[in-house]
Amino acid sequence: MKKYIIASLLFTFSTVISQETIVKSEFAKYPIGAITKEKISNTLELLFSEIEQGNINPDFLTAKKQTLTMVTLHKLMNYELQKDTLTSNVKGKQLINMYPISNHEYALSISYTLQKNSSLPTIVYVVNLVATERDKKITFSIPLEYQTKYWHTEEIGNITYHYRGKINKERAQLFDKKNTQIANNLGLKPEKIDFYMCDNFQEILNLRGIVYSVKEKGKYKDGYGVVDKTIFSVMNNEDFSHDMLHYYSGKINERKNRNWITEEGVAYSWGNAYYTDTNGEMITHNRLVDELKEYLSKNTNTNLFELFSENVKIFDHIAPEVSVRSTISGLIVNLVQKKQGIEGVLKLINAGRQNKLESFLKKTNELIGLNQNNFNSIIEKLITEN
């Protein structure tokens, strides 16, 4: 009975204060005029009320890089929609900072915390947004433009690089060339891309307005994109061609048909292995094939089909994320392209998403006669001849 009474009181208390979606921190001082402060506060309340209900009205968002802002807010929306009955009544959002950064722009910081039972509160998110006042209207955006306004920019072909110190122009030119080749291979026009050079994934999160995310804490080796014709580098490397393949493929191939064993192989062969090595260099497909050849010379009893199907980790000395399956798939893609052209590669990409290994081998058997029975002999020859 005692527990029931306490629970009822908590529910009643939550219901009473539920009209305020975001708690305004009492200790924070906001050096902004009262009218503007109220307009920002009211519009922010409307935006986050919608987010709680699973909606994001684009009218509340600043036009520039709006899609990137939408993606950040979708993280918060997904969190809200996944709350259970108890936690949905907890007042976990606070506006913890607000200050002017120009005559019509204001920086905001919003924290998400969660507390269950008597445990210490858990910080779930800390998010930064920029509120812009224009034509008597308040809109919000991620702080990308504000945080990079003093960065350098340089156009290399279709790519506009945004950076602080300097860029490796040789890498940048290579990426622009591969961006064009990949698009052309798939019958598309290469797109103009904004490319932000970042030291690590946590810096990327900050530029996207995510100061802290409990699900992404400690993550540092990844890049991000392509979203809103914008990419963020993998560990400050100018080449993002791996994911450009996935981006362009998504424009012409249906998700249900895309075979990920194939796509990763194409991305490795036409682009790179996505991750950098310990020296910050992008890992190429040719290098991985040479490493695979060296591995086989030291492990003469290796079953190549088992290595491929089980995706055994053999590249930890370069980067643990790199895949031997995708390396071998890249060799198969090259053979398909040699014998069947780009049309054959597209057929292999569209081999099917379900039962991806079976679907992949079924299509390779149709295209080049490669199947599980002759896999070892054919792949060994490809590795030797590479």
Short mmCIF file of C-alpha atoms in Angstrom, two decimals:
data_model
loop_
_atom_site.label_atom_id
_atom_site.label_comp_id
_atom_site.label_asym_id
_atom_site.label_seq_id
_atom_site.Cartn_x
_atom_site.Cartn_y
_atom_site.Cartn_z
CA MET A 1 0.00 0.00 0.00
CA LYS A 2 2.85 2.35 0.89
CA LYS A 3 4.53 1.76 -2.49
CA TYR A 4 1.19 2.34 -4.25
CA ILE A 5 0.68 5.68 -2.47
CA ILE A 6 4.22 6.84 -3.33
CA ALA A 7 3.78 5.83 -6.96
CA SER A 8 0.44 7.68 -7.12
CA LEU A 9 1.99 10.83 -5.64
CA LEU A 10 4.87 10.68 -8.16
CA PHE A 11 2.39 10.28 -11.01
CA THR A 12 0.32 13.21 -9.76
CA PHE A 13 3.41 15.39 -9.38
CA SER A 14 4.61 14.51 -12.88
CA THR A 15 1.20 15.29 -14.32
CA VAL A 16 1.12 18.70 -12.64
CA ILE A 17 4.46 19.78 -14.12
CA SER A 18 4.03 18.01 -17.45
CA GLN A 19 2.93 21.21 -19.17
CA GLU A 20 6.59 22.27 -19.25
CA THR A 21 8.47 20.07 -21.70
CA ILE A 22 11.88 21.59 -20.97
CA VAL A 23 12.72 22.71 -17.46
CA LYS A 24 14.48 26.08 -17.37
CA SER A 25 17.46 25.72 -15.07
CA GLU A 26 17.10 28.08 -12.11
CA PHE A 27 20.82 28.68 -11.68
CA ALA A 28 21.48 29.60 -15.32
CA LYS A 29 21.55 33.30 -16.20
CA TYR A 30 20.52 34.24 -19.70
CA PRO A 31 21.84 37.70 -20.74
CA ILE A 32 19.16 38.21 -23.39
CA GLY A 33 16.33 40.71 -23.67
CA ALA A 34 13.12 39.54 -22.03
CA ILE A 35 11.02 39.55 -25.22
CA THR A 36 13.58 37.60 -27.27
CA LYS A 37 14.20 35.22 -24.40
CA GLU A 38 10.48 34.49 -24.13
CA LYS A 39 10.17 33.96 -27.91
CA ILE A 40 13.08 31.51 -27.91
CA SER A 41 11.78 29.71 -24.85
CA ASN A 42 8.24 29.38 -26.22
CA THR A 43 9.36 28.19 -29.67
CA LEU A 44 11.79 25.72 -28.12
CA GLU A 45 8.94 24.40 -25.98
CA LEU A 46 6.78 23.90 -29.08
CA LEU A 47 9.59 22.12 -30.95
CA PHE A 48 10.36 19.69 -28.13
CA SER A 49 6.69 19.06 -27.45
CA GLU A 50 6.44 17.88 -31.06
CA ILE A 51 9.58 15.78 -30.68
CA GLU A 52 8.00 14.03 -27.68
CA GLN A 53 5.02 13.16 -29.89
CA GLY A 54 7.20 11.82 -32.71
CA ASN A 55 7.00 14.83 -35.03
CA ILE A 56 9.50 17.46 -36.14
CA ASN A 57 7.98 20.45 -37.90
CA PRO A 58 10.53 21.81 -40.42
CA ASP A 59 9.05 25.29 -39.93
CA PHE A 60 10.94 25.38 -36.62
CA LEU A 61 14.27 24.68 -38.34
CA THR A 62 16.69 27.07 -40.04
CA ALA A 63 16.84 26.42 -43.79
CA LYS A 64 20.61 25.98 -44.17
CA LYS A 65 21.71 22.36 -43.50
CA GLN A 66 18.16 21.66 -42.35
CA THR A 67 18.40 17.94 -43.06
CA LEU A 68 21.48 17.63 -40.81
CA THR A 69 19.57 19.38 -38.02
CA MET A 70 16.64 17.05 -38.59
CA VAL A 71 18.92 13.99 -38.23
CA THR A 72 20.23 15.22 -34.87
CA LEU A 73 16.72 15.90 -33.61
CA HIS A 74 15.60 12.45 -34.80
CA LYS A 75 18.03 10.96 -32.26
CA LEU A 76 16.16 12.79 -29.52
CA MET A 77 12.78 11.84 -30.98
CA ASN A 78 13.73 8.15 -31.10
CA TYR A 79 14.82 8.36 -27.47
CA GLU A 80 11.50 9.91 -26.48
CA LEU A 81 9.47 7.29 -28.34
CA GLN A 82 11.39 4.43 -26.70
CA LYS A 83 10.64 5.56 -23.15
CA ASP A 84 8.56 3.27 -21.00
CA THR A 85 5.52 4.43 -19.01
CA LEU A 86 7.51 5.35 -15.91
CA THR A 87 10.39 7.19 -17.55
CA SER A 88 8.07 9.07 -19.92
CA ASN A 89 6.76 10.99 -16.89
CA VAL A 90 10.22 11.97 -15.64
CA LYS A 91 11.16 15.58 -16.28
CA GLY A 92 14.57 14.86 -17.80
CA LYS A 93 15.16 17.83 -20.12
CA GLN A 94 16.71 21.09 -18.99
CA LEU A 95 17.74 24.24 -20.79
CA ILE A 96 21.09 24.65 -19.04
CA ASN A 97 22.65 27.50 -21.04
CA MET A 98 21.63 30.31 -23.38
CA TYR A 99 23.64 33.28 -24.60
CA PRO A 100 23.94 35.56 -27.67
CA ILE A 101 26.56 34.79 -30.32
CA SER A 102 25.58 37.57 -32.76
CA ASN A 103 22.90 40.25 -33.12
CA HIS A 104 20.32 37.66 -34.14
CA GLU A 105 21.75 34.28 -33.05
CA TYR A 106 21.76 32.59 -29.67
CA ALA A 107 23.52 29.44 -28.44
CA LEU A 108 21.43 26.97 -26.42
CA SER A 109 22.45 23.89 -24.45
CA ILE A 110 19.87 21.25 -23.50
CA SER A 111 20.59 18.28 -21.25
CA TYR A 112 18.75 14.98 -21.11
CA THR A 113 19.03 13.05 -17.86
CA LEU A 114 17.35 9.90 -16.64
CA GLN A 115 16.93 8.77 -13.05
CA LYS A 116 15.48 5.44 -11.99
CA ASN A 117 14.80 4.53 -8.39
CA SER A 118 17.44 5.97 -6.04
CA SER A 119 20.39 5.70 -8.44
CA LEU A 120 22.40 8.70 -9.54
CA PRO A 121 21.01 10.51 -12.60
CA THR A 122 22.36 9.27 -15.93
CA ILE A 123 23.31 11.86 -18.53
CA VAL A 124 21.77 10.64 -21.78
CA TYR A 125 22.36 13.60 -24.11
CA VAL A 126 23.76 17.10 -24.04
CA VAL A 127 22.73 18.93 -27.20
CA ASN A 128 23.73 22.34 -28.53
CA LEU A 129 21.48 24.28 -30.89
CA VAL A 130 21.63 27.75 -32.41
CA ALA A 131 18.44 29.82 -32.26
CA THR A 132 18.14 32.38 -35.07
CA GLU A 133 15.74 35.34 -34.93
CA ARG A 134 14.75 36.58 -38.35
CA ASP A 135 11.57 38.30 -39.58
CA LYS A 136 10.11 38.01 -36.06
CA LYS A 137 10.47 34.24 -36.24
CA ILE A 138 12.69 31.86 -34.24
CA THR A 139 14.27 28.85 -35.94
CA PHE A 140 16.83 26.32 -34.71
CA SER A 141 19.86 24.63 -36.24
CA ILE A 142 22.88 22.55 -35.25
CA PRO A 143 25.97 24.70 -34.52
CA LEU A 144 27.95 23.54 -37.60
CA GLU A 145 28.04 26.91 -39.34
CA TYR A 146 28.84 28.82 -36.15
CA GLN A 147 31.62 26.47 -35.03
CA THR A 148 33.34 26.41 -38.44
CA LYS A 149 32.91 30.02 -39.55
CA TYR A 150 36.64 30.76 -39.11
CA TRP A 151 37.78 27.56 -40.84
CA HIS A 152 39.47 27.64 -44.24
CA THR A 153 37.66 26.40 -47.35
CA GLU A 154 39.09 25.12 -50.61
CA GLU A 155 37.42 23.63 -53.67
CA ILE A 156 39.01 20.53 -55.18
CA GLY A 157 36.86 19.65 -58.19
CA ASN A 158 33.37 18.90 -56.88
CA ILE A 159 34.49 18.82 -53.25
CA THR A 160 34.58 21.86 -50.95
CA TYR A 161 36.87 21.11 -48.04
CA HIS A 162 36.36 22.85 -44.68
CA TYR A 163 39.43 22.64 -42.44
CA ARG A 164 41.45 24.40 -39.74
CA GLY A 165 45.12 23.83 -40.58
CA LYS A 166 45.81 22.40 -44.02
CA ILE A 167 44.67 19.57 -46.27
CA ASN A 168 46.58 16.89 -48.14
CA LYS A 169 45.85 18.00 -51.71
CA GLU A 170 47.05 14.75 -53.24
CA ARG A 171 44.50 12.79 -51.21
CA ALA A 172 41.84 15.40 -51.91
CA GLN A 173 42.41 15.19 -55.66
CA LEU A 174 42.30 11.39 -55.49
CA PHE A 175 38.98 11.52 -53.65
CA ASP A 176 37.50 13.95 -56.18
CA LYS A 177 38.62 11.62 -58.97
CA LYS A 178 37.11 8.55 -57.27
CA ASN A 179 33.90 10.44 -56.49
CA THR A 180 33.54 11.14 -60.22
CA GLN A 181 34.47 7.59 -61.28
CA ILE A 182 32.06 5.92 -58.85
CA ALA A 183 29.18 8.16 -59.90
CA ASN A 184 29.92 7.64 -63.59
CA ASN A 185 30.22 3.86 -63.14
CA LEU A 186 26.68 3.86 -61.77
CA GLY A 187 25.34 6.14 -64.49
CA LEU A 188 25.07 9.18 -62.23
CA LYS A 189 26.41 12.71 -62.26
CA PRO A 190 28.98 13.32 -59.49
CA GLU A 191 27.57 15.59 -56.81
CA LYS A 192 29.10 18.65 -55.21
CA ILE A 193 29.91 17.85 -51.58
CA ASP A 194 30.85 19.83 -48.46
CA PHE A 195 33.62 17.92 -46.68
CA TYR A 196 34.45 18.79 -43.05
CA MET A 197 37.86 17.65 -41.83
CA CYS A 198 37.61 16.32 -38.26
CA ASP A 199 40.14 14.63 -35.98
CA ASN A 200 37.71 12.00 -34.68
CA PHE A 201 34.07 10.99 -34.39
CA GLN A 202 33.52 12.90 -31.12
CA GLU A 203 34.43 16.13 -32.90
CA ILE A 204 31.93 15.24 -35.61
CA LEU A 205 29.24 14.78 -32.97
CA ASN A 206 30.04 18.24 -31.55
CA LEU A 207 29.70 19.88 -34.96
CA ARG A 208 26.35 18.14 -35.31
CA GLY A 209 25.25 19.58 -31.97
CA ILE A 210 25.71 16.42 -29.89
CA VAL A 211 28.07 17.34 -27.06
CA TYR A 212 27.47 13.99 -25.37
CA SER A 213 25.56 10.84 -26.26
CA VAL A 214 25.47 7.91 -23.87
CA LYS A 215 25.21 5.46 -26.78
CA GLU A 216 28.19 6.95 -28.61
CA LYS A 217 30.57 7.69 -25.76
CA GLY A 218 34.12 6.61 -26.51
CA LYS A 219 33.45 6.09 -30.24
CA TYR A 220 36.16 7.87 -32.20
CA LYS A 221 37.32 6.14 -35.43
CA ASP A 222 34.28 6.68 -37.67
CA GLY A 223 33.33 9.41 -40.09
CA TYR A 224 29.80 10.50 -40.96
CA GLY A 225 27.77 11.08 -44.12
CA VAL A 226 26.63 11.48 -46.82
CA VAL A 227 23.77 13.59 -45.40
CA ASP A 228 22.53 16.84 -46.92
CA LYS A 229 25.41 16.71 -49.44
CA THR A 230 27.76 16.84 -46.46
CA ILE A 231 30.40 14.45 -45.17
CA PHE A 232 32.69 14.44 -42.15
CA SER A 233 36.09 12.80 -42.46
CA VAL A 234 37.31 9.51 -41.04
CA MET A 235 40.14 10.51 -38.67
CA ASN A 236 41.02 13.68 -40.62
CA ASN A 237 41.58 11.83 -43.92
CA GLU A 238 40.52 13.50 -47.18
CA ASP A 239 39.28 10.30 -48.86
CA PHE A 240 35.66 9.26 -48.18
CA SER A 241 35.17 7.16 -51.31
CA HIS A 242 33.99 3.99 -49.50
CA ASP A 243 30.73 5.55 -48.34
CA MET A 244 30.32 7.53 -51.56
CA LEU A 245 29.76 4.15 -53.22
CA HIS A 246 26.99 3.33 -50.74
CA TYR A 247 25.51 6.81 -51.21
CA TYR A 248 25.35 6.59 -55.01
CA SER A 249 24.19 2.97 -54.89
CA GLY A 250 21.28 4.01 -52.69
CA LYS A 251 20.14 6.39 -55.40
CA ILE A 252 19.65 3.69 -58.04
CA ASN A 253 19.13 0.42 -56.11
CA GLU A 254 16.25 -0.53 -53.85
CA ARG A 255 17.13 -1.31 -50.25
CA LYS A 256 15.42 -4.71 -50.31
CA ASN A 257 17.61 -5.84 -53.23
CA ARG A 258 21.01 -4.51 -52.12
CA ASN A 259 23.35 -7.32 -51.13
CA TRP A 260 25.72 -6.02 -48.49
CA ILE A 261 28.47 -8.58 -49.19
CA THR A 262 28.59 -7.22 -52.73
CA GLU A 263 28.33 -3.57 -51.78
CA GLU A 264 31.15 -3.79 -49.26
CA GLY A 265 33.27 -5.51 -51.89
CA VAL A 266 32.54 -2.77 -54.43
CA ALA A 267 33.23 -0.10 -51.79
CA TYR A 268 36.59 -1.72 -50.95
CA SER A 269 37.56 -2.11 -54.62
CA TRP A 270 36.34 1.21 -56.06
CA GLY A 271 36.89 3.21 -52.87
CA ASN A 272 38.81 1.97 -49.84
CA ALA A 273 38.35 0.03 -46.60
CA TYR A 274 36.84 3.11 -44.87
CA TYR A 275 39.16 3.05 -41.83
CA THR A 276 42.65 4.54 -41.51
CA ASP A 277 45.74 2.73 -40.31
CA THR A 278 47.88 3.83 -37.35
CA ASN A 279 49.64 6.37 -39.57
CA GLY A 280 46.39 8.01 -40.63
CA GLU A 281 46.56 6.58 -44.15
CA MET A 282 43.44 5.23 -45.79
CA ILE A 283 43.60 1.43 -46.20
CA THR A 284 43.41 0.44 -49.87
CA HIS A 285 42.01 -2.76 -51.33
CA ASN A 286 45.32 -3.58 -53.04
CA ARG A 287 47.14 -3.37 -49.74
CA LEU A 288 44.66 -5.75 -48.11
CA VAL A 289 45.00 -8.27 -50.93
CA ASP A 290 48.79 -8.19 -50.44
CA GLU A 291 48.28 -8.69 -46.70
CA LEU A 292 45.91 -11.59 -47.41
CA LYS A 293 48.52 -13.14 -49.68
CA GLU A 294 51.09 -12.84 -46.89
CA TYR A 295 48.66 -14.37 -44.41
CA LEU A 296 48.06 -17.38 -46.66
CA SER A 297 51.79 -17.94 -47.09
CA LYS A 298 52.08 -18.29 -43.32
CA ASN A 299 48.83 -20.25 -42.88
CA THR A 300 49.00 -22.78 -45.70
CA ASN A 301 46.06 -24.88 -44.48
CA THR A 302 43.61 -21.99 -44.59
CA ASN A 303 40.21 -22.76 -46.10
CA LEU A 304 39.38 -19.64 -48.10
CA PHE A 305 35.64 -20.28 -48.11
CA GLU A 306 35.62 -20.54 -44.31
CA LEU A 307 37.71 -17.37 -44.08
CA PHE A 308 35.17 -15.62 -46.31
CA SER A 309 31.91 -17.03 -44.90
CA GLU A 310 32.94 -16.60 -41.25
CA ASN A 311 34.66 -13.25 -41.87
CA VAL A 312 37.64 -14.23 -39.72
CA LYS A 313 39.63 -11.34 -38.21
CA ILE A 314 43.11 -11.34 -39.79
CA PHE A 315 43.84 -7.61 -40.15
CA ASP A 316 44.00 -6.56 -36.49
CA HIS A 317 47.59 -5.35 -36.99
CA ILE A 318 46.28 -2.75 -39.47
CA ALA A 319 42.81 -1.96 -38.10
CA PRO A 320 40.52 -4.44 -36.31
CA GLU A 321 37.45 -3.18 -38.16
CA VAL A 322 38.77 -4.19 -41.60
CA SER A 323 37.04 -7.20 -43.16
CA VAL A 324 38.65 -10.14 -44.98
CA ARG A 325 35.21 -11.01 -46.41
CA SER A 326 34.96 -7.60 -48.04
CA THR A 327 38.54 -7.89 -49.29
CA ILE A 328 37.72 -11.20 -51.04
CA SER A 329 34.38 -9.82 -52.22
CA GLY A 330 36.29 -6.96 -53.85
CA LEU A 331 38.32 -9.48 -55.83
CA ILE A 332 35.12 -11.21 -56.95
CA VAL A 333 33.60 -7.87 -57.94
CA ASN A 334 36.68 -7.11 -60.04
CA LEU A 335 36.31 -10.44 -61.85
CA VAL A 336 32.60 -9.83 -62.46
CA GLN A 337 33.39 -6.37 -63.81
CA LYS A 338 36.09 -7.81 -66.10
CA LYS A 339 33.80 -10.50 -67.52
CA GLN A 340 30.34 -8.89 -67.33
CA GLY A 341 31.06 -5.17 -67.12
CA ILE A 342 29.30 -2.66 -64.86
CA GLU A 343 25.98 -4.31 -65.73
CA GLY A 344 27.24 -7.50 -64.07
CA VAL A 345 28.34 -5.58 -60.97
CA LEU A 346 24.88 -4.02 -60.70
CA LYS A 347 23.27 -7.45 -60.95
CA LEU A 348 25.52 -8.66 -58.14
CA ILE A 349 24.67 -5.62 -55.99
CA ASN A 350 21.00 -6.46 -56.49
CA ALA A 351 21.43 -10.13 -55.56
CA GLY A 352 19.16 -9.64 -52.53
CA ARG A 353 19.35 -8.43 -48.94
CA GLN A 354 17.91 -11.57 -47.29
CA ASN A 355 20.15 -14.64 -46.82
CA LYS A 356 22.94 -12.48 -48.15
CA LEU A 357 25.63 -15.18 -48.42
CA GLU A 358 23.36 -17.63 -50.27
CA SER A 359 22.04 -14.84 -52.50
CA PHE A 360 25.57 -13.64 -53.23
CA LEU A 361 26.83 -17.11 -54.25
CA LYS A 362 23.74 -17.82 -56.32
CA LYS A 363 24.36 -14.68 -58.35
CA THR A 364 28.13 -15.22 -58.68
CA ASN A 365 27.42 -18.71 -60.00
CA GLU A 366 25.10 -17.20 -62.64
CA LEU A 367 27.55 -14.45 -63.60
CA ILE A 368 31.00 -16.08 -63.48
CA GLY A 369 30.44 -19.70 -62.41
CA LEU A 370 31.77 -19.12 -58.87
CA ASN A 371 30.12 -21.28 -56.19
CA GLN A 372 31.01 -22.91 -52.89
CA ASN A 373 32.48 -26.01 -54.57
CA ASN A 374 35.06 -24.15 -56.65
CA PHE A 375 35.40 -21.11 -54.38
CA ASN A 376 38.84 -21.97 -52.95
CA SER A 377 40.53 -22.64 -56.28
CA ILE A 378 39.13 -19.57 -58.04
CA ILE A 379 39.85 -17.18 -55.16
CA GLU A 380 43.35 -18.54 -54.64
CA LYS A 381 44.07 -17.85 -58.31
CA LEU A 382 42.67 -14.30 -58.03
CA ILE A 383 44.85 -13.60 -54.99
CA THR A 384 47.94 -15.01 -56.70
CA GLU A 385 47.39 -13.00 -59.88
CA ASN A 386 46.54 -9.73 -58.15
#
